[in-house]
Structure formats: structure tokens, C-alpha cells
Amino acid sequence: MPRVPVPEKQKKAQAAASKVAAKAATEDAEKAAKLADKRRQYMKKAAAYNKQYKAETNTLKALKSTAEKAGNFYSEPGAKFAFVVRIRGINDVAPKPRKILQLLRLRQIHTGVFIKLNKATLNMLKRVEAFVAWGYPSLSTVRQLLYKRGYLNVKGNRIPISENAVVEEALEKKTKGNVVCIEDMVNQIFTAGDNFSEVSHALWPFKLSTPNGGITYKNSHFVEGGDYGNRETLINGLLSRMI
């Protein structure tokens, strides 16, 4: 029985379909190659940052040891940034502290933000000290906050930091390509880098849990056995119970 020839129209359709499929396969392969290259770059950045943190820690230890051998004390440089968490609600808040809390983006209880420490922000913290607990988080705490509780403001939407593509979309243009992955964000926050403001404002205020074990006494300062005020490095203990 003679074979029925394939209609010309069908031939053209098959050729067009195969062309589209080949183009899609090529594009997918290029995307996969670019993604793999980006991942390698992110891993190199993370390794370089860890090396930088380790070198800074070793330098600090060496300076302390040198001062101790000379019979002196080494005064560490002051903190450049802090994490502020609101521990009191909206009742009995005077107009000025209320406005400052709004400027700090602390509109709800148990929300937190990173701020750079300078004369202006320290004065603001003094005005609202009775409503917040703050201190100087460690590298480990900064990482946990960003990885576990981090959300970015992307075009007005609260988007979880589930992949580096979210960070790239939210911060690449604002930081001129300096922040494209979550480890870049950690570095800018922890070192109070040049793009600290862009990163901290792009972050949605952290919504933390009620502290595991509760709060001692929110109407007294931390140094008096209460909860509000500056805890310095002891803020890490509180945040570990809230993350």
C-alpha cells in the first residue's frame, strides 16, 4: 500500500514546533549555566566574608593579648549598629515617643529593626527607651534573623528571602550591584557598610515571637532587673528566644 504523503501545512507546523522547542532548550541551558555561575560567585563571596570575619576576630584577640602583656586594657571600638525590638504595646504612649516609634518602623509589639548608631538615632532611642529593648547582635544572630525571619519589601509586597533572586530583584539597582545575595546583606548589616541604609530599609520589620519563657518586667530597665533599654551583647539571649 503506497505511503500517504505528509501535507505541506503539517510539515511547516512540525518544523516550526521543532524550531521553538530547540530555542527553548537552548534558553533553558543558558539560564541553567548562568544560575550555576551565580551560585559559584555567591559561594566565593560567602567564603571571602567568613575569611574577613575570622581575620578581624584574630586581630582583636591579638590586640587584647598585646595590651594584657603590657599591663593595660584594650578598649574595643564602639558598636556601629544595633537591633531594636519593641516590647510594649500601644497603650499609654505619648505623642512624641509614638512618632519616633513610627519613624523607626516599630508599629507593633515584638517587631524589630536594624539601625545604624549615630547621634540622631541614639537620641531617638533615649526618647523611646521605655518601649524597646536593644543591643548589639552577633554575626550568628544577624544570620539567624535574616535566614529565618527575613522578608524584603519588593514593590510594596512582603516577600520572604527564600532565594537569592529575591535579594537581587530588591537590592541590585539600589546598591549598584553591590548586594545581590543574602550573604551580601549579612555583610552590609554586620559591618555597617556603605549600603547599610539601603539594606535595612529594604528589609520588612522583623515580626518576632513572644520570648520563650516570657518577659521579666517590662516597666523596669534591664540594669534594674527589668527588660527595656540597652542590653549591649546580651540582646543575643533575648533574640534567641524570639526567633
Short mmCIF file of C-alpha atoms in Angstrom, two decimals:
data_model
loop_
_atom_site.label_atom_id
_atom_site.label_comp_id
_atom_site.label_asym_id
_atom_site.label_seq_id
_atom_site.Cartn_x
_atom_site.Cartn_y
_atom_site.Cartn_z
CA MET A 1 0.00 0.00 0.00
CA PRO A 2 1.56 3.34 -1.00
CA ARG A 3 2.52 5.72 1.86
CA VAL A 4 0.32 8.79 2.14
CA PRO A 5 2.48 11.92 1.77
CA VAL A 6 2.55 14.36 4.70
CA PRO A 7 0.64 17.52 3.89
CA GLU A 8 2.78 20.59 3.32
CA LYS A 9 0.92 22.51 6.02
CA GLN A 10 1.65 19.85 8.61
CA LYS A 11 5.33 19.78 7.60
CA LYS A 12 5.58 23.51 8.21
CA ALA A 13 3.84 23.17 11.59
CA GLN A 14 6.21 20.37 12.66
CA ALA A 15 9.25 22.38 11.54
CA ALA A 16 8.04 25.44 13.45
CA ALA A 17 7.34 23.36 16.57
CA SER A 18 10.79 21.75 16.47
CA LYS A 19 12.39 25.18 15.99
CA VAL A 20 10.54 26.58 19.03
CA ALA A 21 11.48 23.52 21.11
CA ALA A 22 15.16 23.83 20.12
CA LYS A 23 15.16 27.54 21.01
CA ALA A 24 13.51 26.85 24.39
CA ALA A 25 16.04 24.12 25.15
CA THR A 26 18.91 26.48 24.30
CA GLU A 27 17.46 29.22 26.52
CA ASP A 28 16.95 26.76 29.39
CA ALA A 29 20.56 25.58 29.07
CA GLU A 30 21.82 29.20 29.10
CA LYS A 31 19.69 30.01 32.16
CA ALA A 32 20.99 26.91 33.97
CA ALA A 33 24.59 27.87 33.14
CA LYS A 34 24.05 31.45 34.38
CA LEU A 35 22.42 30.20 37.58
CA ALA A 36 25.29 27.78 38.22
CA ASP A 37 27.78 30.61 37.64
CA LYS A 38 25.90 32.88 40.07
CA ARG A 39 25.86 30.15 42.69
CA ARG A 40 29.63 29.75 42.38
CA GLN A 41 30.02 33.53 42.80
CA TYR A 42 27.76 33.52 45.88
CA MET A 43 29.78 30.70 47.45
CA LYS A 44 33.04 32.55 46.78
CA LYS A 45 31.59 35.69 48.38
CA ALA A 46 30.45 33.75 51.45
CA ALA A 47 33.92 32.20 51.82
CA ALA A 48 35.60 35.60 51.45
CA TYR A 49 33.29 37.17 54.05
CA ASN A 50 33.95 34.34 56.53
CA LYS A 51 37.67 34.82 55.99
CA GLN A 52 37.25 38.56 56.65
CA TYR A 53 35.28 37.97 59.89
CA LYS A 54 37.86 35.45 61.11
CA ALA A 55 40.73 37.85 60.37
CA GLU A 56 39.00 40.67 62.26
CA THR A 57 38.40 38.38 65.26
CA ASN A 58 42.04 37.26 65.28
CA THR A 59 43.24 40.88 65.06
CA LEU A 60 41.04 41.83 68.02
CA LYS A 61 42.37 38.91 70.07
CA ALA A 62 45.96 39.88 69.22
CA LEU A 63 45.39 43.49 70.29
CA LYS A 64 43.83 42.36 73.57
CA SER A 65 46.71 39.97 74.22
CA THR A 66 49.31 42.67 73.47
CA ALA A 67 47.59 45.13 75.82
CA GLU A 68 47.33 42.49 78.56
CA LYS A 69 51.04 41.65 78.32
CA ALA A 70 51.83 45.34 78.70
CA GLY A 71 49.63 45.53 81.80
CA ASN A 72 46.92 47.55 80.04
CA PHE A 73 43.39 47.01 78.79
CA TYR A 74 42.35 47.19 75.16
CA SER A 75 39.25 49.29 74.62
CA GLU A 76 37.23 47.75 71.81
CA PRO A 77 35.74 50.10 69.18
CA GLY A 78 32.12 51.10 69.81
CA ALA A 79 29.27 49.29 68.11
CA LYS A 80 28.27 50.65 64.70
CA PHE A 81 24.77 49.22 64.54
CA ALA A 82 22.08 47.82 66.82
CA PHE A 83 18.95 45.72 66.70
CA VAL A 84 15.89 47.31 68.32
CA VAL A 85 12.80 45.30 69.30
CA ARG A 86 9.59 46.78 70.66
CA ILE A 87 8.46 45.11 73.91
CA ARG A 88 5.48 47.30 74.89
CA GLY A 89 2.17 47.82 73.12
CA ILE A 90 0.22 50.93 72.11
CA ASN A 91 -1.34 51.83 75.48
CA ASP A 92 -0.20 54.99 77.30
CA VAL A 93 2.21 56.12 74.58
CA ALA A 94 2.82 59.89 74.48
CA PRO A 95 2.70 61.62 71.08
CA LYS A 96 6.47 62.16 70.72
CA PRO A 97 7.51 58.57 71.55
CA ARG A 98 4.69 57.31 69.32
CA LYS A 99 6.02 59.34 66.39
CA ILE A 100 9.59 58.15 66.99
CA LEU A 101 8.43 54.54 67.09
CA GLN A 102 6.68 55.12 63.77
CA LEU A 103 9.87 56.61 62.30
CA LEU A 104 11.77 53.54 63.50
CA ARG A 105 9.04 51.40 61.85
CA LEU A 106 8.21 49.77 65.19
CA ARG A 107 4.42 49.99 64.96
CA GLN A 108 3.63 46.66 66.64
CA ILE A 109 4.82 44.81 69.71
CA HIS A 110 7.64 42.28 69.13
CA THR A 111 8.71 43.85 65.84
CA GLY A 112 12.38 44.63 65.33
CA VAL A 113 14.69 46.59 63.01
CA PHE A 114 18.40 47.14 62.41
CA ILE A 115 19.59 50.73 62.85
CA LYS A 116 22.96 52.42 62.37
CA LEU A 117 24.15 54.10 65.57
CA ASN A 118 24.86 57.82 65.40
CA LYS A 119 23.96 60.90 67.44
CA ALA A 120 20.48 61.19 65.92
CA THR A 121 19.48 57.53 66.36
CA LEU A 122 20.89 57.40 69.91
CA ASN A 123 18.78 60.42 70.85
CA MET A 124 15.73 58.74 69.33
CA LEU A 125 16.42 55.57 71.33
CA LYS A 126 16.68 57.59 74.55
CA ARG A 127 13.21 59.04 73.90
CA VAL A 128 11.62 55.62 73.41
CA GLU A 129 13.83 53.60 75.74
CA ALA A 130 10.88 52.55 77.95
CA PHE A 131 9.20 50.84 74.97
CA VAL A 132 12.11 48.95 73.40
CA ALA A 133 14.92 46.53 74.14
CA TRP A 134 18.04 46.96 72.06
CA GLY A 135 21.64 45.90 71.82
CA TYR A 136 24.49 44.74 69.61
CA PRO A 137 23.74 41.39 67.91
CA SER A 138 26.46 38.93 66.99
CA LEU A 139 27.17 37.66 63.49
CA SER A 140 25.32 34.43 64.29
CA THR A 141 22.22 36.35 65.44
CA VAL A 142 22.23 38.58 62.34
CA ARG A 143 22.39 35.48 60.15
CA GLN A 144 19.55 33.76 62.01
CA LEU A 145 17.34 36.85 61.75
CA LEU A 146 17.86 37.17 58.01
CA TYR A 147 17.66 33.47 57.17
CA LYS A 148 14.74 32.56 59.46
CA ARG A 149 12.73 35.78 59.76
CA GLY A 150 13.90 37.89 56.82
CA TYR A 151 11.35 39.46 54.46
CA LEU A 152 12.04 42.06 51.77
CA ASN A 153 9.85 44.89 50.56
CA VAL A 154 9.58 44.18 46.82
CA LYS A 155 7.33 46.74 45.09
CA GLY A 156 5.27 47.13 48.26
CA ASN A 157 4.90 43.38 48.82
CA ARG A 158 6.25 41.42 51.80
CA ILE A 159 8.33 38.69 50.15
CA PRO A 160 10.28 36.06 52.16
CA ILE A 161 14.00 35.74 51.45
CA SER A 162 13.66 32.21 50.11
CA GLU A 163 16.29 32.58 47.37
CA ASN A 164 18.99 34.99 46.24
CA ALA A 165 16.91 36.03 43.22
CA VAL A 166 14.59 37.91 45.62
CA VAL A 167 17.57 39.82 47.06
CA GLU A 168 18.86 40.58 43.57
CA GLU A 169 15.49 41.94 42.46
CA ALA A 170 15.05 44.12 45.55
CA LEU A 171 18.57 45.48 46.03
CA GLU A 172 20.74 45.15 42.92
CA LYS A 173 19.74 48.52 41.41
CA LYS A 174 19.58 50.34 44.77
CA THR A 175 23.11 49.27 45.69
CA LYS A 176 24.59 49.47 42.17
CA GLY A 177 25.22 45.72 42.09
CA ASN A 178 26.96 45.53 45.47
CA VAL A 179 24.20 43.48 47.17
CA VAL A 180 22.88 40.53 45.14
CA CYS A 181 22.72 37.69 47.68
CA ILE A 182 21.80 37.15 51.32
CA GLU A 183 25.45 36.94 52.43
CA ASP A 184 25.96 40.42 50.96
CA MET A 185 23.09 41.57 53.19
CA VAL A 186 24.64 39.92 56.26
CA ASN A 187 27.97 41.62 55.50
CA GLN A 188 26.44 45.07 54.99
CA ILE A 189 24.46 44.81 58.24
CA PHE A 190 27.20 43.32 60.43
CA THR A 191 29.93 45.68 59.22
CA ALA A 192 27.58 48.70 58.91
CA GLY A 193 28.78 49.02 55.32
CA ASP A 194 28.16 51.70 52.71
CA ASN A 195 24.84 50.12 51.73
CA PHE A 196 23.56 49.57 55.28
CA SER A 197 20.71 52.07 54.87
CA GLU A 198 19.50 50.56 51.59
CA VAL A 199 19.56 47.04 53.03
CA SER A 200 17.93 47.90 56.36
CA HIS A 201 15.14 49.92 54.71
CA ALA A 202 14.51 47.20 52.11
CA LEU A 203 14.01 44.72 54.95
CA TRP A 204 10.45 44.47 56.22
CA PRO A 205 10.38 44.99 60.04
CA PHE A 206 11.05 41.61 61.64
CA LYS A 207 7.96 40.03 63.19
CA LEU A 208 9.28 38.03 66.14
CA SER A 209 7.59 35.61 68.51
CA THR A 210 6.82 36.26 72.17
CA PRO A 211 10.03 35.41 74.10
CA ASN A 212 10.19 31.76 75.09
CA GLY A 213 9.89 31.83 78.88
CA GLY A 214 8.24 35.24 78.89
CA ILE A 215 9.42 38.71 79.85
CA THR A 216 10.61 39.54 83.38
CA TYR A 217 9.28 43.05 83.99
CA LYS A 218 8.83 45.42 81.07
CA ASN A 219 8.35 48.52 83.29
CA SER A 220 11.93 48.46 84.61
CA HIS A 221 15.29 48.98 82.94
CA PHE A 222 17.41 45.95 82.13
CA VAL A 223 20.12 47.02 84.58
CA GLU A 224 17.47 47.10 87.33
CA GLY A 225 16.30 43.57 86.60
CA GLY A 226 13.68 44.57 84.03
CA ASP A 227 13.56 44.32 80.28
CA TYR A 228 13.65 47.66 78.47
CA GLY A 229 16.75 49.60 77.46
CA ASN A 230 20.22 48.76 76.19
CA ARG A 231 21.37 45.18 76.76
CA GLU A 232 24.57 45.52 74.71
CA THR A 233 25.67 41.99 73.66
CA LEU A 234 23.12 40.33 75.96
CA ILE A 235 20.46 41.12 73.33
CA ASN A 236 21.56 37.86 71.68
CA GLY A 237 19.99 35.85 74.51
CA LEU A 238 16.64 37.63 74.14
CA LEU A 239 16.60 37.29 70.36
CA SER A 240 17.44 33.58 70.53
CA ARG A 241 14.18 33.14 72.48
CA MET A 242 12.19 35.18 69.95
CA ILE A 243 13.45 33.95 66.56
#
